[in-house]
mmCIF file of C-alpha atoms in Angstrom:
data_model
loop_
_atom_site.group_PDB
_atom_site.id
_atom_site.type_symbol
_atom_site.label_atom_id
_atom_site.label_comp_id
_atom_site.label_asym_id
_atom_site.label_seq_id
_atom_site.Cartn_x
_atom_site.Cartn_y
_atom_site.Cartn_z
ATOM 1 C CA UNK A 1 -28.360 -3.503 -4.425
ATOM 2 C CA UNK A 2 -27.461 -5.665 -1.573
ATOM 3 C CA UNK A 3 -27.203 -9.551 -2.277
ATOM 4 C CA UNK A 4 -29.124 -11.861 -0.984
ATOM 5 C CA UNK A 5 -28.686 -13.205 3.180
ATOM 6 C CA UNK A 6 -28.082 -16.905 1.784
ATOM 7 C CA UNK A 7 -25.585 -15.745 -1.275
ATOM 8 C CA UNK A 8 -21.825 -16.753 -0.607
ATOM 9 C CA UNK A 9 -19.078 -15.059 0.100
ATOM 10 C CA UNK A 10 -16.889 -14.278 -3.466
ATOM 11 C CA UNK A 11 -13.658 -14.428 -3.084
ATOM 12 C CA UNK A 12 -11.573 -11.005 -4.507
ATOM 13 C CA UNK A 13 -8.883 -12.846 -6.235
ATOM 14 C CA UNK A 14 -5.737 -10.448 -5.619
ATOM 15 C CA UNK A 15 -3.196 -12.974 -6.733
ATOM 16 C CA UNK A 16 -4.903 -13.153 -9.599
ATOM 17 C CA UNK A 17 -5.342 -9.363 -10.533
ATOM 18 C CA UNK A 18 -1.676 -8.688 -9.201
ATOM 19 C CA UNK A 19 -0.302 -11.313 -11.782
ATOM 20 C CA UNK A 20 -2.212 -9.612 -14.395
ATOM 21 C CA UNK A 21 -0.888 -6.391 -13.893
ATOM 22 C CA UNK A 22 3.013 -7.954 -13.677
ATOM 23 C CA UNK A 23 2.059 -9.068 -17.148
ATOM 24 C CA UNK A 24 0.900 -5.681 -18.321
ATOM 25 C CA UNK A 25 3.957 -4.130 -16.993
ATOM 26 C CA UNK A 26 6.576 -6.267 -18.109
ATOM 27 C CA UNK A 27 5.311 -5.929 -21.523
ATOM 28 C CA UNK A 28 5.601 -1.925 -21.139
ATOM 29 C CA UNK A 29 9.433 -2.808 -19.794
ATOM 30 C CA UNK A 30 10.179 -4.923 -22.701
ATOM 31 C CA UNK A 31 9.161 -2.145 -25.146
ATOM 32 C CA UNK A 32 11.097 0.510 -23.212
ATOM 33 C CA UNK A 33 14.170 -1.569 -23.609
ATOM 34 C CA UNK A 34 13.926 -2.099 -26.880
ATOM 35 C CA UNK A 35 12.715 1.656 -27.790
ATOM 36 C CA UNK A 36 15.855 3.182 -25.580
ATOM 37 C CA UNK A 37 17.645 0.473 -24.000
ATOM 38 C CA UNK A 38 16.943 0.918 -20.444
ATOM 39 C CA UNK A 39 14.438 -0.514 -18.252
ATOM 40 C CA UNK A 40 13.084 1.527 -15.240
ATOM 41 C CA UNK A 41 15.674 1.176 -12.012
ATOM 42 C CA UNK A 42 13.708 1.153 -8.449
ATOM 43 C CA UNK A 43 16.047 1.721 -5.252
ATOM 44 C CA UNK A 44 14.548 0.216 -2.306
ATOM 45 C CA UNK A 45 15.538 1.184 0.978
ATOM 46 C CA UNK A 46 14.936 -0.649 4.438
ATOM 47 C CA UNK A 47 16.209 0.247 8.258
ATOM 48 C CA UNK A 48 16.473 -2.466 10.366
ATOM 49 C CA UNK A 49 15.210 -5.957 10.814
ATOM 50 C CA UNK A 50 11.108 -4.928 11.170
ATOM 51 C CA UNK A 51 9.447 -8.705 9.952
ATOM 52 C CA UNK A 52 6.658 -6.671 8.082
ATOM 53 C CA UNK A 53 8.941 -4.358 6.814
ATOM 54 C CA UNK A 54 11.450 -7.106 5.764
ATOM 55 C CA UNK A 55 7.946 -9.200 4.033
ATOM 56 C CA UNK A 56 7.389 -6.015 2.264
ATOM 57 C CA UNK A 57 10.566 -5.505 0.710
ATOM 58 C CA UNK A 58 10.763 -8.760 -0.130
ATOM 59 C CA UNK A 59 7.858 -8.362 -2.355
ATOM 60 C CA UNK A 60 8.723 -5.515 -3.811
ATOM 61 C CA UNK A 61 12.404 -6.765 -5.156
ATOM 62 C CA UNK A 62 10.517 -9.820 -6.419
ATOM 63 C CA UNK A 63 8.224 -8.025 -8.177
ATOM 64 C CA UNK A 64 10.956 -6.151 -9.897
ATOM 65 C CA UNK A 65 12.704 -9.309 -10.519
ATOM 66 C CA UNK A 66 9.146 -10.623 -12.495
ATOM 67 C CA UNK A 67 8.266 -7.448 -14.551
ATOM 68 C CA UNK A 68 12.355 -6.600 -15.622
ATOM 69 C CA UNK A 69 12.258 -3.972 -12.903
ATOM 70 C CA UNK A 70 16.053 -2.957 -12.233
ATOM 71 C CA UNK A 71 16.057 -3.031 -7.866
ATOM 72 C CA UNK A 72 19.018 -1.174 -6.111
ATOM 73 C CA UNK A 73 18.398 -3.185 -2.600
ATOM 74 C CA UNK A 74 19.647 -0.288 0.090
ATOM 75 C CA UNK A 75 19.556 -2.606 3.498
ATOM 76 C CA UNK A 76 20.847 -0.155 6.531
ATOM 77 C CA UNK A 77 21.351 -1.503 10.175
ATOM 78 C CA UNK A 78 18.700 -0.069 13.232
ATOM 79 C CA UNK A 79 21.391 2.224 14.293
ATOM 80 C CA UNK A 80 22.078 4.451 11.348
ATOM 81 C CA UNK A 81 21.756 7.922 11.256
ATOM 82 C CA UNK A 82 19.391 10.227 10.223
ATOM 83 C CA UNK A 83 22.028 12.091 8.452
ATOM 84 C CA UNK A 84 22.962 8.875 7.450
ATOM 85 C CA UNK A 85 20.069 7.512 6.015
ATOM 86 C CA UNK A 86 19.635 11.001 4.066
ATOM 87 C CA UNK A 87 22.535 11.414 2.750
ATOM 88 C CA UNK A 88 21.556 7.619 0.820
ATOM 89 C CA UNK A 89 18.825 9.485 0.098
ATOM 90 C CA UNK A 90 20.911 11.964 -1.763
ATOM 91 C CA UNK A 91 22.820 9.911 -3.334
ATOM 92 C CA UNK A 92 20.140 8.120 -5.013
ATOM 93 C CA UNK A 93 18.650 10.952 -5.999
ATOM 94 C CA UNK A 94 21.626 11.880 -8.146
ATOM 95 C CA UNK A 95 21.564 8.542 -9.802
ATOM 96 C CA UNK A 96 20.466 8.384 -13.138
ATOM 97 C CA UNK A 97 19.869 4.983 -13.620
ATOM 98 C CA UNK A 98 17.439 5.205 -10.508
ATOM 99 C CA UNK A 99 14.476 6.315 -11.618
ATOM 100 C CA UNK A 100 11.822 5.639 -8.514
ATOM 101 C CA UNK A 101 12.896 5.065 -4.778
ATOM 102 C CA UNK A 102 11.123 3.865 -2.113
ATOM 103 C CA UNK A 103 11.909 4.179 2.151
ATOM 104 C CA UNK A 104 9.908 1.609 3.733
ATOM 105 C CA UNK A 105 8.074 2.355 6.797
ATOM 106 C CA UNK A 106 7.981 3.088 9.540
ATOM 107 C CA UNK A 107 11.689 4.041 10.575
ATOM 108 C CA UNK A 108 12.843 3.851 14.036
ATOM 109 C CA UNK A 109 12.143 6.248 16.517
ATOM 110 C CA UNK A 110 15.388 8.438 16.265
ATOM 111 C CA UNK A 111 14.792 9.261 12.541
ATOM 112 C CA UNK A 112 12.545 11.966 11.573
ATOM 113 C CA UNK A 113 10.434 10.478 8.981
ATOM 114 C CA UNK A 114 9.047 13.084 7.546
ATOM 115 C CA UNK A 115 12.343 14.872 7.079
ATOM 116 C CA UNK A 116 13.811 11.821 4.979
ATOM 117 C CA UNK A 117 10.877 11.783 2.812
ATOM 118 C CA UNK A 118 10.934 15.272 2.166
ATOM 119 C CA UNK A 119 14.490 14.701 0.557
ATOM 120 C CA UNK A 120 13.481 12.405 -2.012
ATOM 121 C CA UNK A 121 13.298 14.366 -5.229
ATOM 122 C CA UNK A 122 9.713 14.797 -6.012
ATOM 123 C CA UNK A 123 10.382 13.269 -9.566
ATOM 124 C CA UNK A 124 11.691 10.053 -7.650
ATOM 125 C CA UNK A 125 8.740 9.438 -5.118
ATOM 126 C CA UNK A 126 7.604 6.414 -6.402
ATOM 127 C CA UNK A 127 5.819 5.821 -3.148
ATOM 128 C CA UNK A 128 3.709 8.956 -3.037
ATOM 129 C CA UNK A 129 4.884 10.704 0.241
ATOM 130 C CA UNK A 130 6.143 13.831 -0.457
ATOM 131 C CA UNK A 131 4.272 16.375 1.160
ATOM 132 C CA UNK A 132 3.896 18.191 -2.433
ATOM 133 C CA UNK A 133 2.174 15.097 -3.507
ATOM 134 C CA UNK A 134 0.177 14.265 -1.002
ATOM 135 C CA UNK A 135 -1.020 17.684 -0.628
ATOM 136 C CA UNK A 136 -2.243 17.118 -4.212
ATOM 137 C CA UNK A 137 -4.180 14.089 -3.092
ATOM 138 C CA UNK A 138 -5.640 15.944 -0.563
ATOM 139 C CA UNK A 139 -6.875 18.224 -3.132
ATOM 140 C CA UNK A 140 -9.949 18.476 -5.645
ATOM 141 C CA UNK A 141 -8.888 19.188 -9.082
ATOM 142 C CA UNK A 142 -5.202 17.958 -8.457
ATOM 143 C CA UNK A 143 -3.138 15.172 -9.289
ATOM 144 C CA UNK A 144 -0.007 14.105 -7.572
ATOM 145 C CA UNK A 145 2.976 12.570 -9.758
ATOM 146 C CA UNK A 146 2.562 9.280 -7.489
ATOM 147 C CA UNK A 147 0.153 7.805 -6.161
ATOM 148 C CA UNK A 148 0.924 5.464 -2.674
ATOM 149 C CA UNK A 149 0.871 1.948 -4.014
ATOM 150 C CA UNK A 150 -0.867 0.358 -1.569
ATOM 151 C CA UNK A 151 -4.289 2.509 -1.434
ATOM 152 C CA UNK A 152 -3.777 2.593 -5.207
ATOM 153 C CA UNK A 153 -3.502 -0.805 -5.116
ATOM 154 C CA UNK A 154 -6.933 -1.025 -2.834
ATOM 155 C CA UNK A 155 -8.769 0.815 -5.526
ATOM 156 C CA UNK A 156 -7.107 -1.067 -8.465
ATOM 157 C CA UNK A 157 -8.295 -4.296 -6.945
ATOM 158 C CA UNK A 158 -11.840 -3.072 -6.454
ATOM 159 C CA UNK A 159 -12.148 -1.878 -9.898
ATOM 160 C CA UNK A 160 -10.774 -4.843 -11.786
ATOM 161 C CA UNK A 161 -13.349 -6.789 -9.367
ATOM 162 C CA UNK A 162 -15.640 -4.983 -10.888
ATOM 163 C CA UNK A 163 -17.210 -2.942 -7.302
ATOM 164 C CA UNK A 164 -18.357 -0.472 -7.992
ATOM 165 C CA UNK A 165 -17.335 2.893 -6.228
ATOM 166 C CA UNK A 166 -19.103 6.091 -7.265
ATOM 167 C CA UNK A 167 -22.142 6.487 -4.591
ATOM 168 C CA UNK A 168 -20.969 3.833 -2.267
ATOM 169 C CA UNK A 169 -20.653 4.222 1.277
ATOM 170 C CA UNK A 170 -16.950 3.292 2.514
ATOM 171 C CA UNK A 171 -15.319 2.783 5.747
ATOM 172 C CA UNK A 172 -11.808 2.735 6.193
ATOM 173 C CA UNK A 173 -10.555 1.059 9.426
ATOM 174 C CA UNK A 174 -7.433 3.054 10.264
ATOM 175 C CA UNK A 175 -5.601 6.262 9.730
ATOM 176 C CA UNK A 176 -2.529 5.771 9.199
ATOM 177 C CA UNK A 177 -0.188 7.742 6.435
ATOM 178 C CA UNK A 178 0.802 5.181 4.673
ATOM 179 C CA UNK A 179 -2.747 3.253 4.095
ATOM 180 C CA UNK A 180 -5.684 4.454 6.089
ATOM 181 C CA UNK A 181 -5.487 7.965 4.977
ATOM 182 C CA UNK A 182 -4.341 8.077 1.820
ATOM 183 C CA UNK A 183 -6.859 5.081 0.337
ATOM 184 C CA UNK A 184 -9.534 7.591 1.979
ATOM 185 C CA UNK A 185 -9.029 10.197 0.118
ATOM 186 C CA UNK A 186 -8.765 8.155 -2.809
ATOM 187 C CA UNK A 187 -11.647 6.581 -2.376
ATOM 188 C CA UNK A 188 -13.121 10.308 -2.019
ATOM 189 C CA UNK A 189 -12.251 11.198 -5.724
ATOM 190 C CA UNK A 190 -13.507 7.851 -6.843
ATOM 191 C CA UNK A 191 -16.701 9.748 -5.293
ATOM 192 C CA UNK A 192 -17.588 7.046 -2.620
ATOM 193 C CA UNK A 193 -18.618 8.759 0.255
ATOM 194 C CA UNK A 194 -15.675 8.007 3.356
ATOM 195 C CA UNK A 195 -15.846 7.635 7.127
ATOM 196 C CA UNK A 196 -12.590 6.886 8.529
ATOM 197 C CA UNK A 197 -12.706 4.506 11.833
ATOM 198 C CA UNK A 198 -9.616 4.830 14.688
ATOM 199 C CA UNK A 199 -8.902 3.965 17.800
ATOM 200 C CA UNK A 200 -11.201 6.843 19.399
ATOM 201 C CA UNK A 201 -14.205 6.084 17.139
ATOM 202 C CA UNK A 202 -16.995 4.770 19.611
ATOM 203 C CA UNK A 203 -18.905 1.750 18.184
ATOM 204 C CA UNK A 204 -17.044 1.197 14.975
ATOM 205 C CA UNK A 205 -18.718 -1.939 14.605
ATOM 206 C CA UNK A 206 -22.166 -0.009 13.982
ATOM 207 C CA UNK A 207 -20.820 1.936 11.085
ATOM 208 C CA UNK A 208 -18.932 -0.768 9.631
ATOM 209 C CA UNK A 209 -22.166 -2.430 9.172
ATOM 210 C CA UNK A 210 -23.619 0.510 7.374
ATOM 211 C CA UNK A 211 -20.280 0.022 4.817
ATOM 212 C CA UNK A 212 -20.375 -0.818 0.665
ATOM 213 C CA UNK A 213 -16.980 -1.296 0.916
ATOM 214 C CA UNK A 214 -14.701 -1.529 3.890
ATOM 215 C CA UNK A 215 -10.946 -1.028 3.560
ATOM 216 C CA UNK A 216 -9.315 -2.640 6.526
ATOM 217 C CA UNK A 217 -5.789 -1.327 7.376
ATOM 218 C CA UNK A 218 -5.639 -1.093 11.295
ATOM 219 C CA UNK A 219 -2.786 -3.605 12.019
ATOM 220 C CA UNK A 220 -4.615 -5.472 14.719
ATOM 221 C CA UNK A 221 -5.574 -9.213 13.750
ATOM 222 C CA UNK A 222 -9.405 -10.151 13.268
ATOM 223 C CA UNK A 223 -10.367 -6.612 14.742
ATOM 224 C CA UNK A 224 -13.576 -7.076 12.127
ATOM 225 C CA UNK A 225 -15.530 -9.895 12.811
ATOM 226 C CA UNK A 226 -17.280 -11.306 10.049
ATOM 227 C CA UNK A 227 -20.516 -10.727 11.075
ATOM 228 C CA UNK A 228 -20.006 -6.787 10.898
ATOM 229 C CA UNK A 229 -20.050 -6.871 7.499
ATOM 230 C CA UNK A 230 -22.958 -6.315 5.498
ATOM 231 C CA UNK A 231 -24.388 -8.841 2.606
ATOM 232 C CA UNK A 232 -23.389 -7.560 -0.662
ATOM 233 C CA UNK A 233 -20.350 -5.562 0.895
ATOM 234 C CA UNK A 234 -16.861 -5.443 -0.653
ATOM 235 C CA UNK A 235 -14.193 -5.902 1.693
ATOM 236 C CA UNK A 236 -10.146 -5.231 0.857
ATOM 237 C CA UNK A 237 -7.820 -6.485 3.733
ATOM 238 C CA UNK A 238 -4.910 -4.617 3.412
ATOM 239 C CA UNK A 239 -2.333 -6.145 6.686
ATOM 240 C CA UNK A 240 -0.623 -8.516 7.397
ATOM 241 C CA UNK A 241 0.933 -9.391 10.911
ATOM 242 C CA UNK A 242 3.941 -11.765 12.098
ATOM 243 C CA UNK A 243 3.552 -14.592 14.389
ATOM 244 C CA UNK A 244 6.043 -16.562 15.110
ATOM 245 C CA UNK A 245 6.539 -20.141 13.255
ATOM 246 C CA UNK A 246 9.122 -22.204 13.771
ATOM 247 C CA UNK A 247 8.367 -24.102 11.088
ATOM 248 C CA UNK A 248 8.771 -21.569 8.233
ATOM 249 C CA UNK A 249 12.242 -20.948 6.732
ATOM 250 C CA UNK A 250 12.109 -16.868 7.944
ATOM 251 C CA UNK A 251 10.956 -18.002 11.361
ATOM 252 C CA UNK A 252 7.347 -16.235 11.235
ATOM 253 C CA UNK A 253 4.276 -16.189 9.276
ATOM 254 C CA UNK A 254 2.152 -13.496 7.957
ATOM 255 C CA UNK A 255 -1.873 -13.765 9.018
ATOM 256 C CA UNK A 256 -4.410 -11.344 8.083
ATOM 257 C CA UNK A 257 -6.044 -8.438 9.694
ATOM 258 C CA UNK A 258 -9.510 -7.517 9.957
ATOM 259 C CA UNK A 259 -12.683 -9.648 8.404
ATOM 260 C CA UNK A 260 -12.300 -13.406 6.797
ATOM 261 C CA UNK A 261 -14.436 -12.810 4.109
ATOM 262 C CA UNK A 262 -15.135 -11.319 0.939
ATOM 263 C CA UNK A 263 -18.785 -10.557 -0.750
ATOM 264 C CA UNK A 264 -19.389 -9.562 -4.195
ATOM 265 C CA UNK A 265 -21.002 -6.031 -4.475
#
């Protein structure tokens, strides 16, 4: 049931739930130490100076740093190689003590994502990519080894939230592989029923007004206005884009796409 015009906006606490989970996990890394006396080893590997890629990454090697996470930090200049890059690839692969790795994206023009990602071993793609895994996403009745963290993230924070998914109508704004599509289609086994919004989609503000939940992941700053979205609708904004600030140490700040605010389901 929709709340109420007058109710306020509740704020989805993701700090919050993400410092929960760092708990969880770094009490499952302290017991796989002492069980076998290794801790999980996560090589993470970034091309070129990207500010969102570079905030990323950052996050993720802090992160490991937090939860007792061993990161191999792979940092390769704009100009390398494809055969460069996956031959890193390789090598990683043969590592034992690497256990998970992750390429951000996107890569420059003049490497062939999809070939690098298809040369991560399929027991190492932490990030969810590889086509055999996807293609399991894609599918009913099939699960993939990994899941993409970031839609599984989306879906984590609704559910700790409490939103519920199962018979909701959702509208994810963007299509992207690493975000828009993915979180669709899980969103679709969570049994919410999807529409996908793009760049061609003709009045997106008319179905995003129709939305239970709306997943925002379209890289463009305050694309959703606020008064799009629905009272009672859950909203999960998943960008971030840099501006630049001279008065922060790394020279830019992050702000936030899509709507301002949040309303409890």
């Amino acid at each position: 049931m929709a709340a109420p015009s007058d109710q306020k906006a509740t704020i989805i606490d993701g700090k919050a739930v993400a410092q929960t989970i760092r708990s969880e996990i770094a009490e499952e890394v302290r017991l796989l130490s002492e069980k076998y006396g290794k801790v999980p080893g996560l090589a993470v590997v970034i091309v070129g100076g990207r500010k969102d890629s570079q905030s990323y990454v950052s996050m993720k090697r802090k992160a490991c740093a937090e939860v007792g996470i061993k990161s191999f930090d792979i940092d390769l200049p704009e100009q390398v190689s494809e055969a460069e890059l996956i031959s890193k690839v390789h090598e990683l692969n043969a590592m034992p003590d690497v256990h998970g790795i992750l390429v951000q994206l996107p890569l420059p023009k003049h490497i062939n994502e999809e070939k690098v990602l298809g040369e991560i071993s399929l027991e190492k793609d932490v990030d969810g990519f590889h086509p055999l895994n996807i293609g399991k996403l894609a599918m009913k009745g099939r699960d993939p080894l990994f899941l993409p963290c970031t839609p599984k993230g989306c879906l984590e924070l609704l559910k700790r939230s409490g939103v519920t998914i199962k018979g909701k109508r959702a509208v994810v704004v963007g299509r992207s592989n690493i975000v828009g599509l993915p979180v669709s289609l899980l969103l679709l086994k969570a049994d919410a029923t999807v529409t996908i919004v793009h760049s061609h989609t003709p009045d997106p503000e008319s179905i995003v007004r129709e939305a239970d939940i709306v997943i925002a992941a379209a890289g463009q700053a305050m694309m959703i206005k606020g008064s799009w979205i629905k009272p009672g609708a859950a909203v999960i904004d998943v960008g971030t884009n840099a501006v630049d600030d001279s008065t922060k140490k790394s020279g830019y700040r992050n702000t936030l796409d899509g709507a301002k605010r949040v309303i409890e389901l």
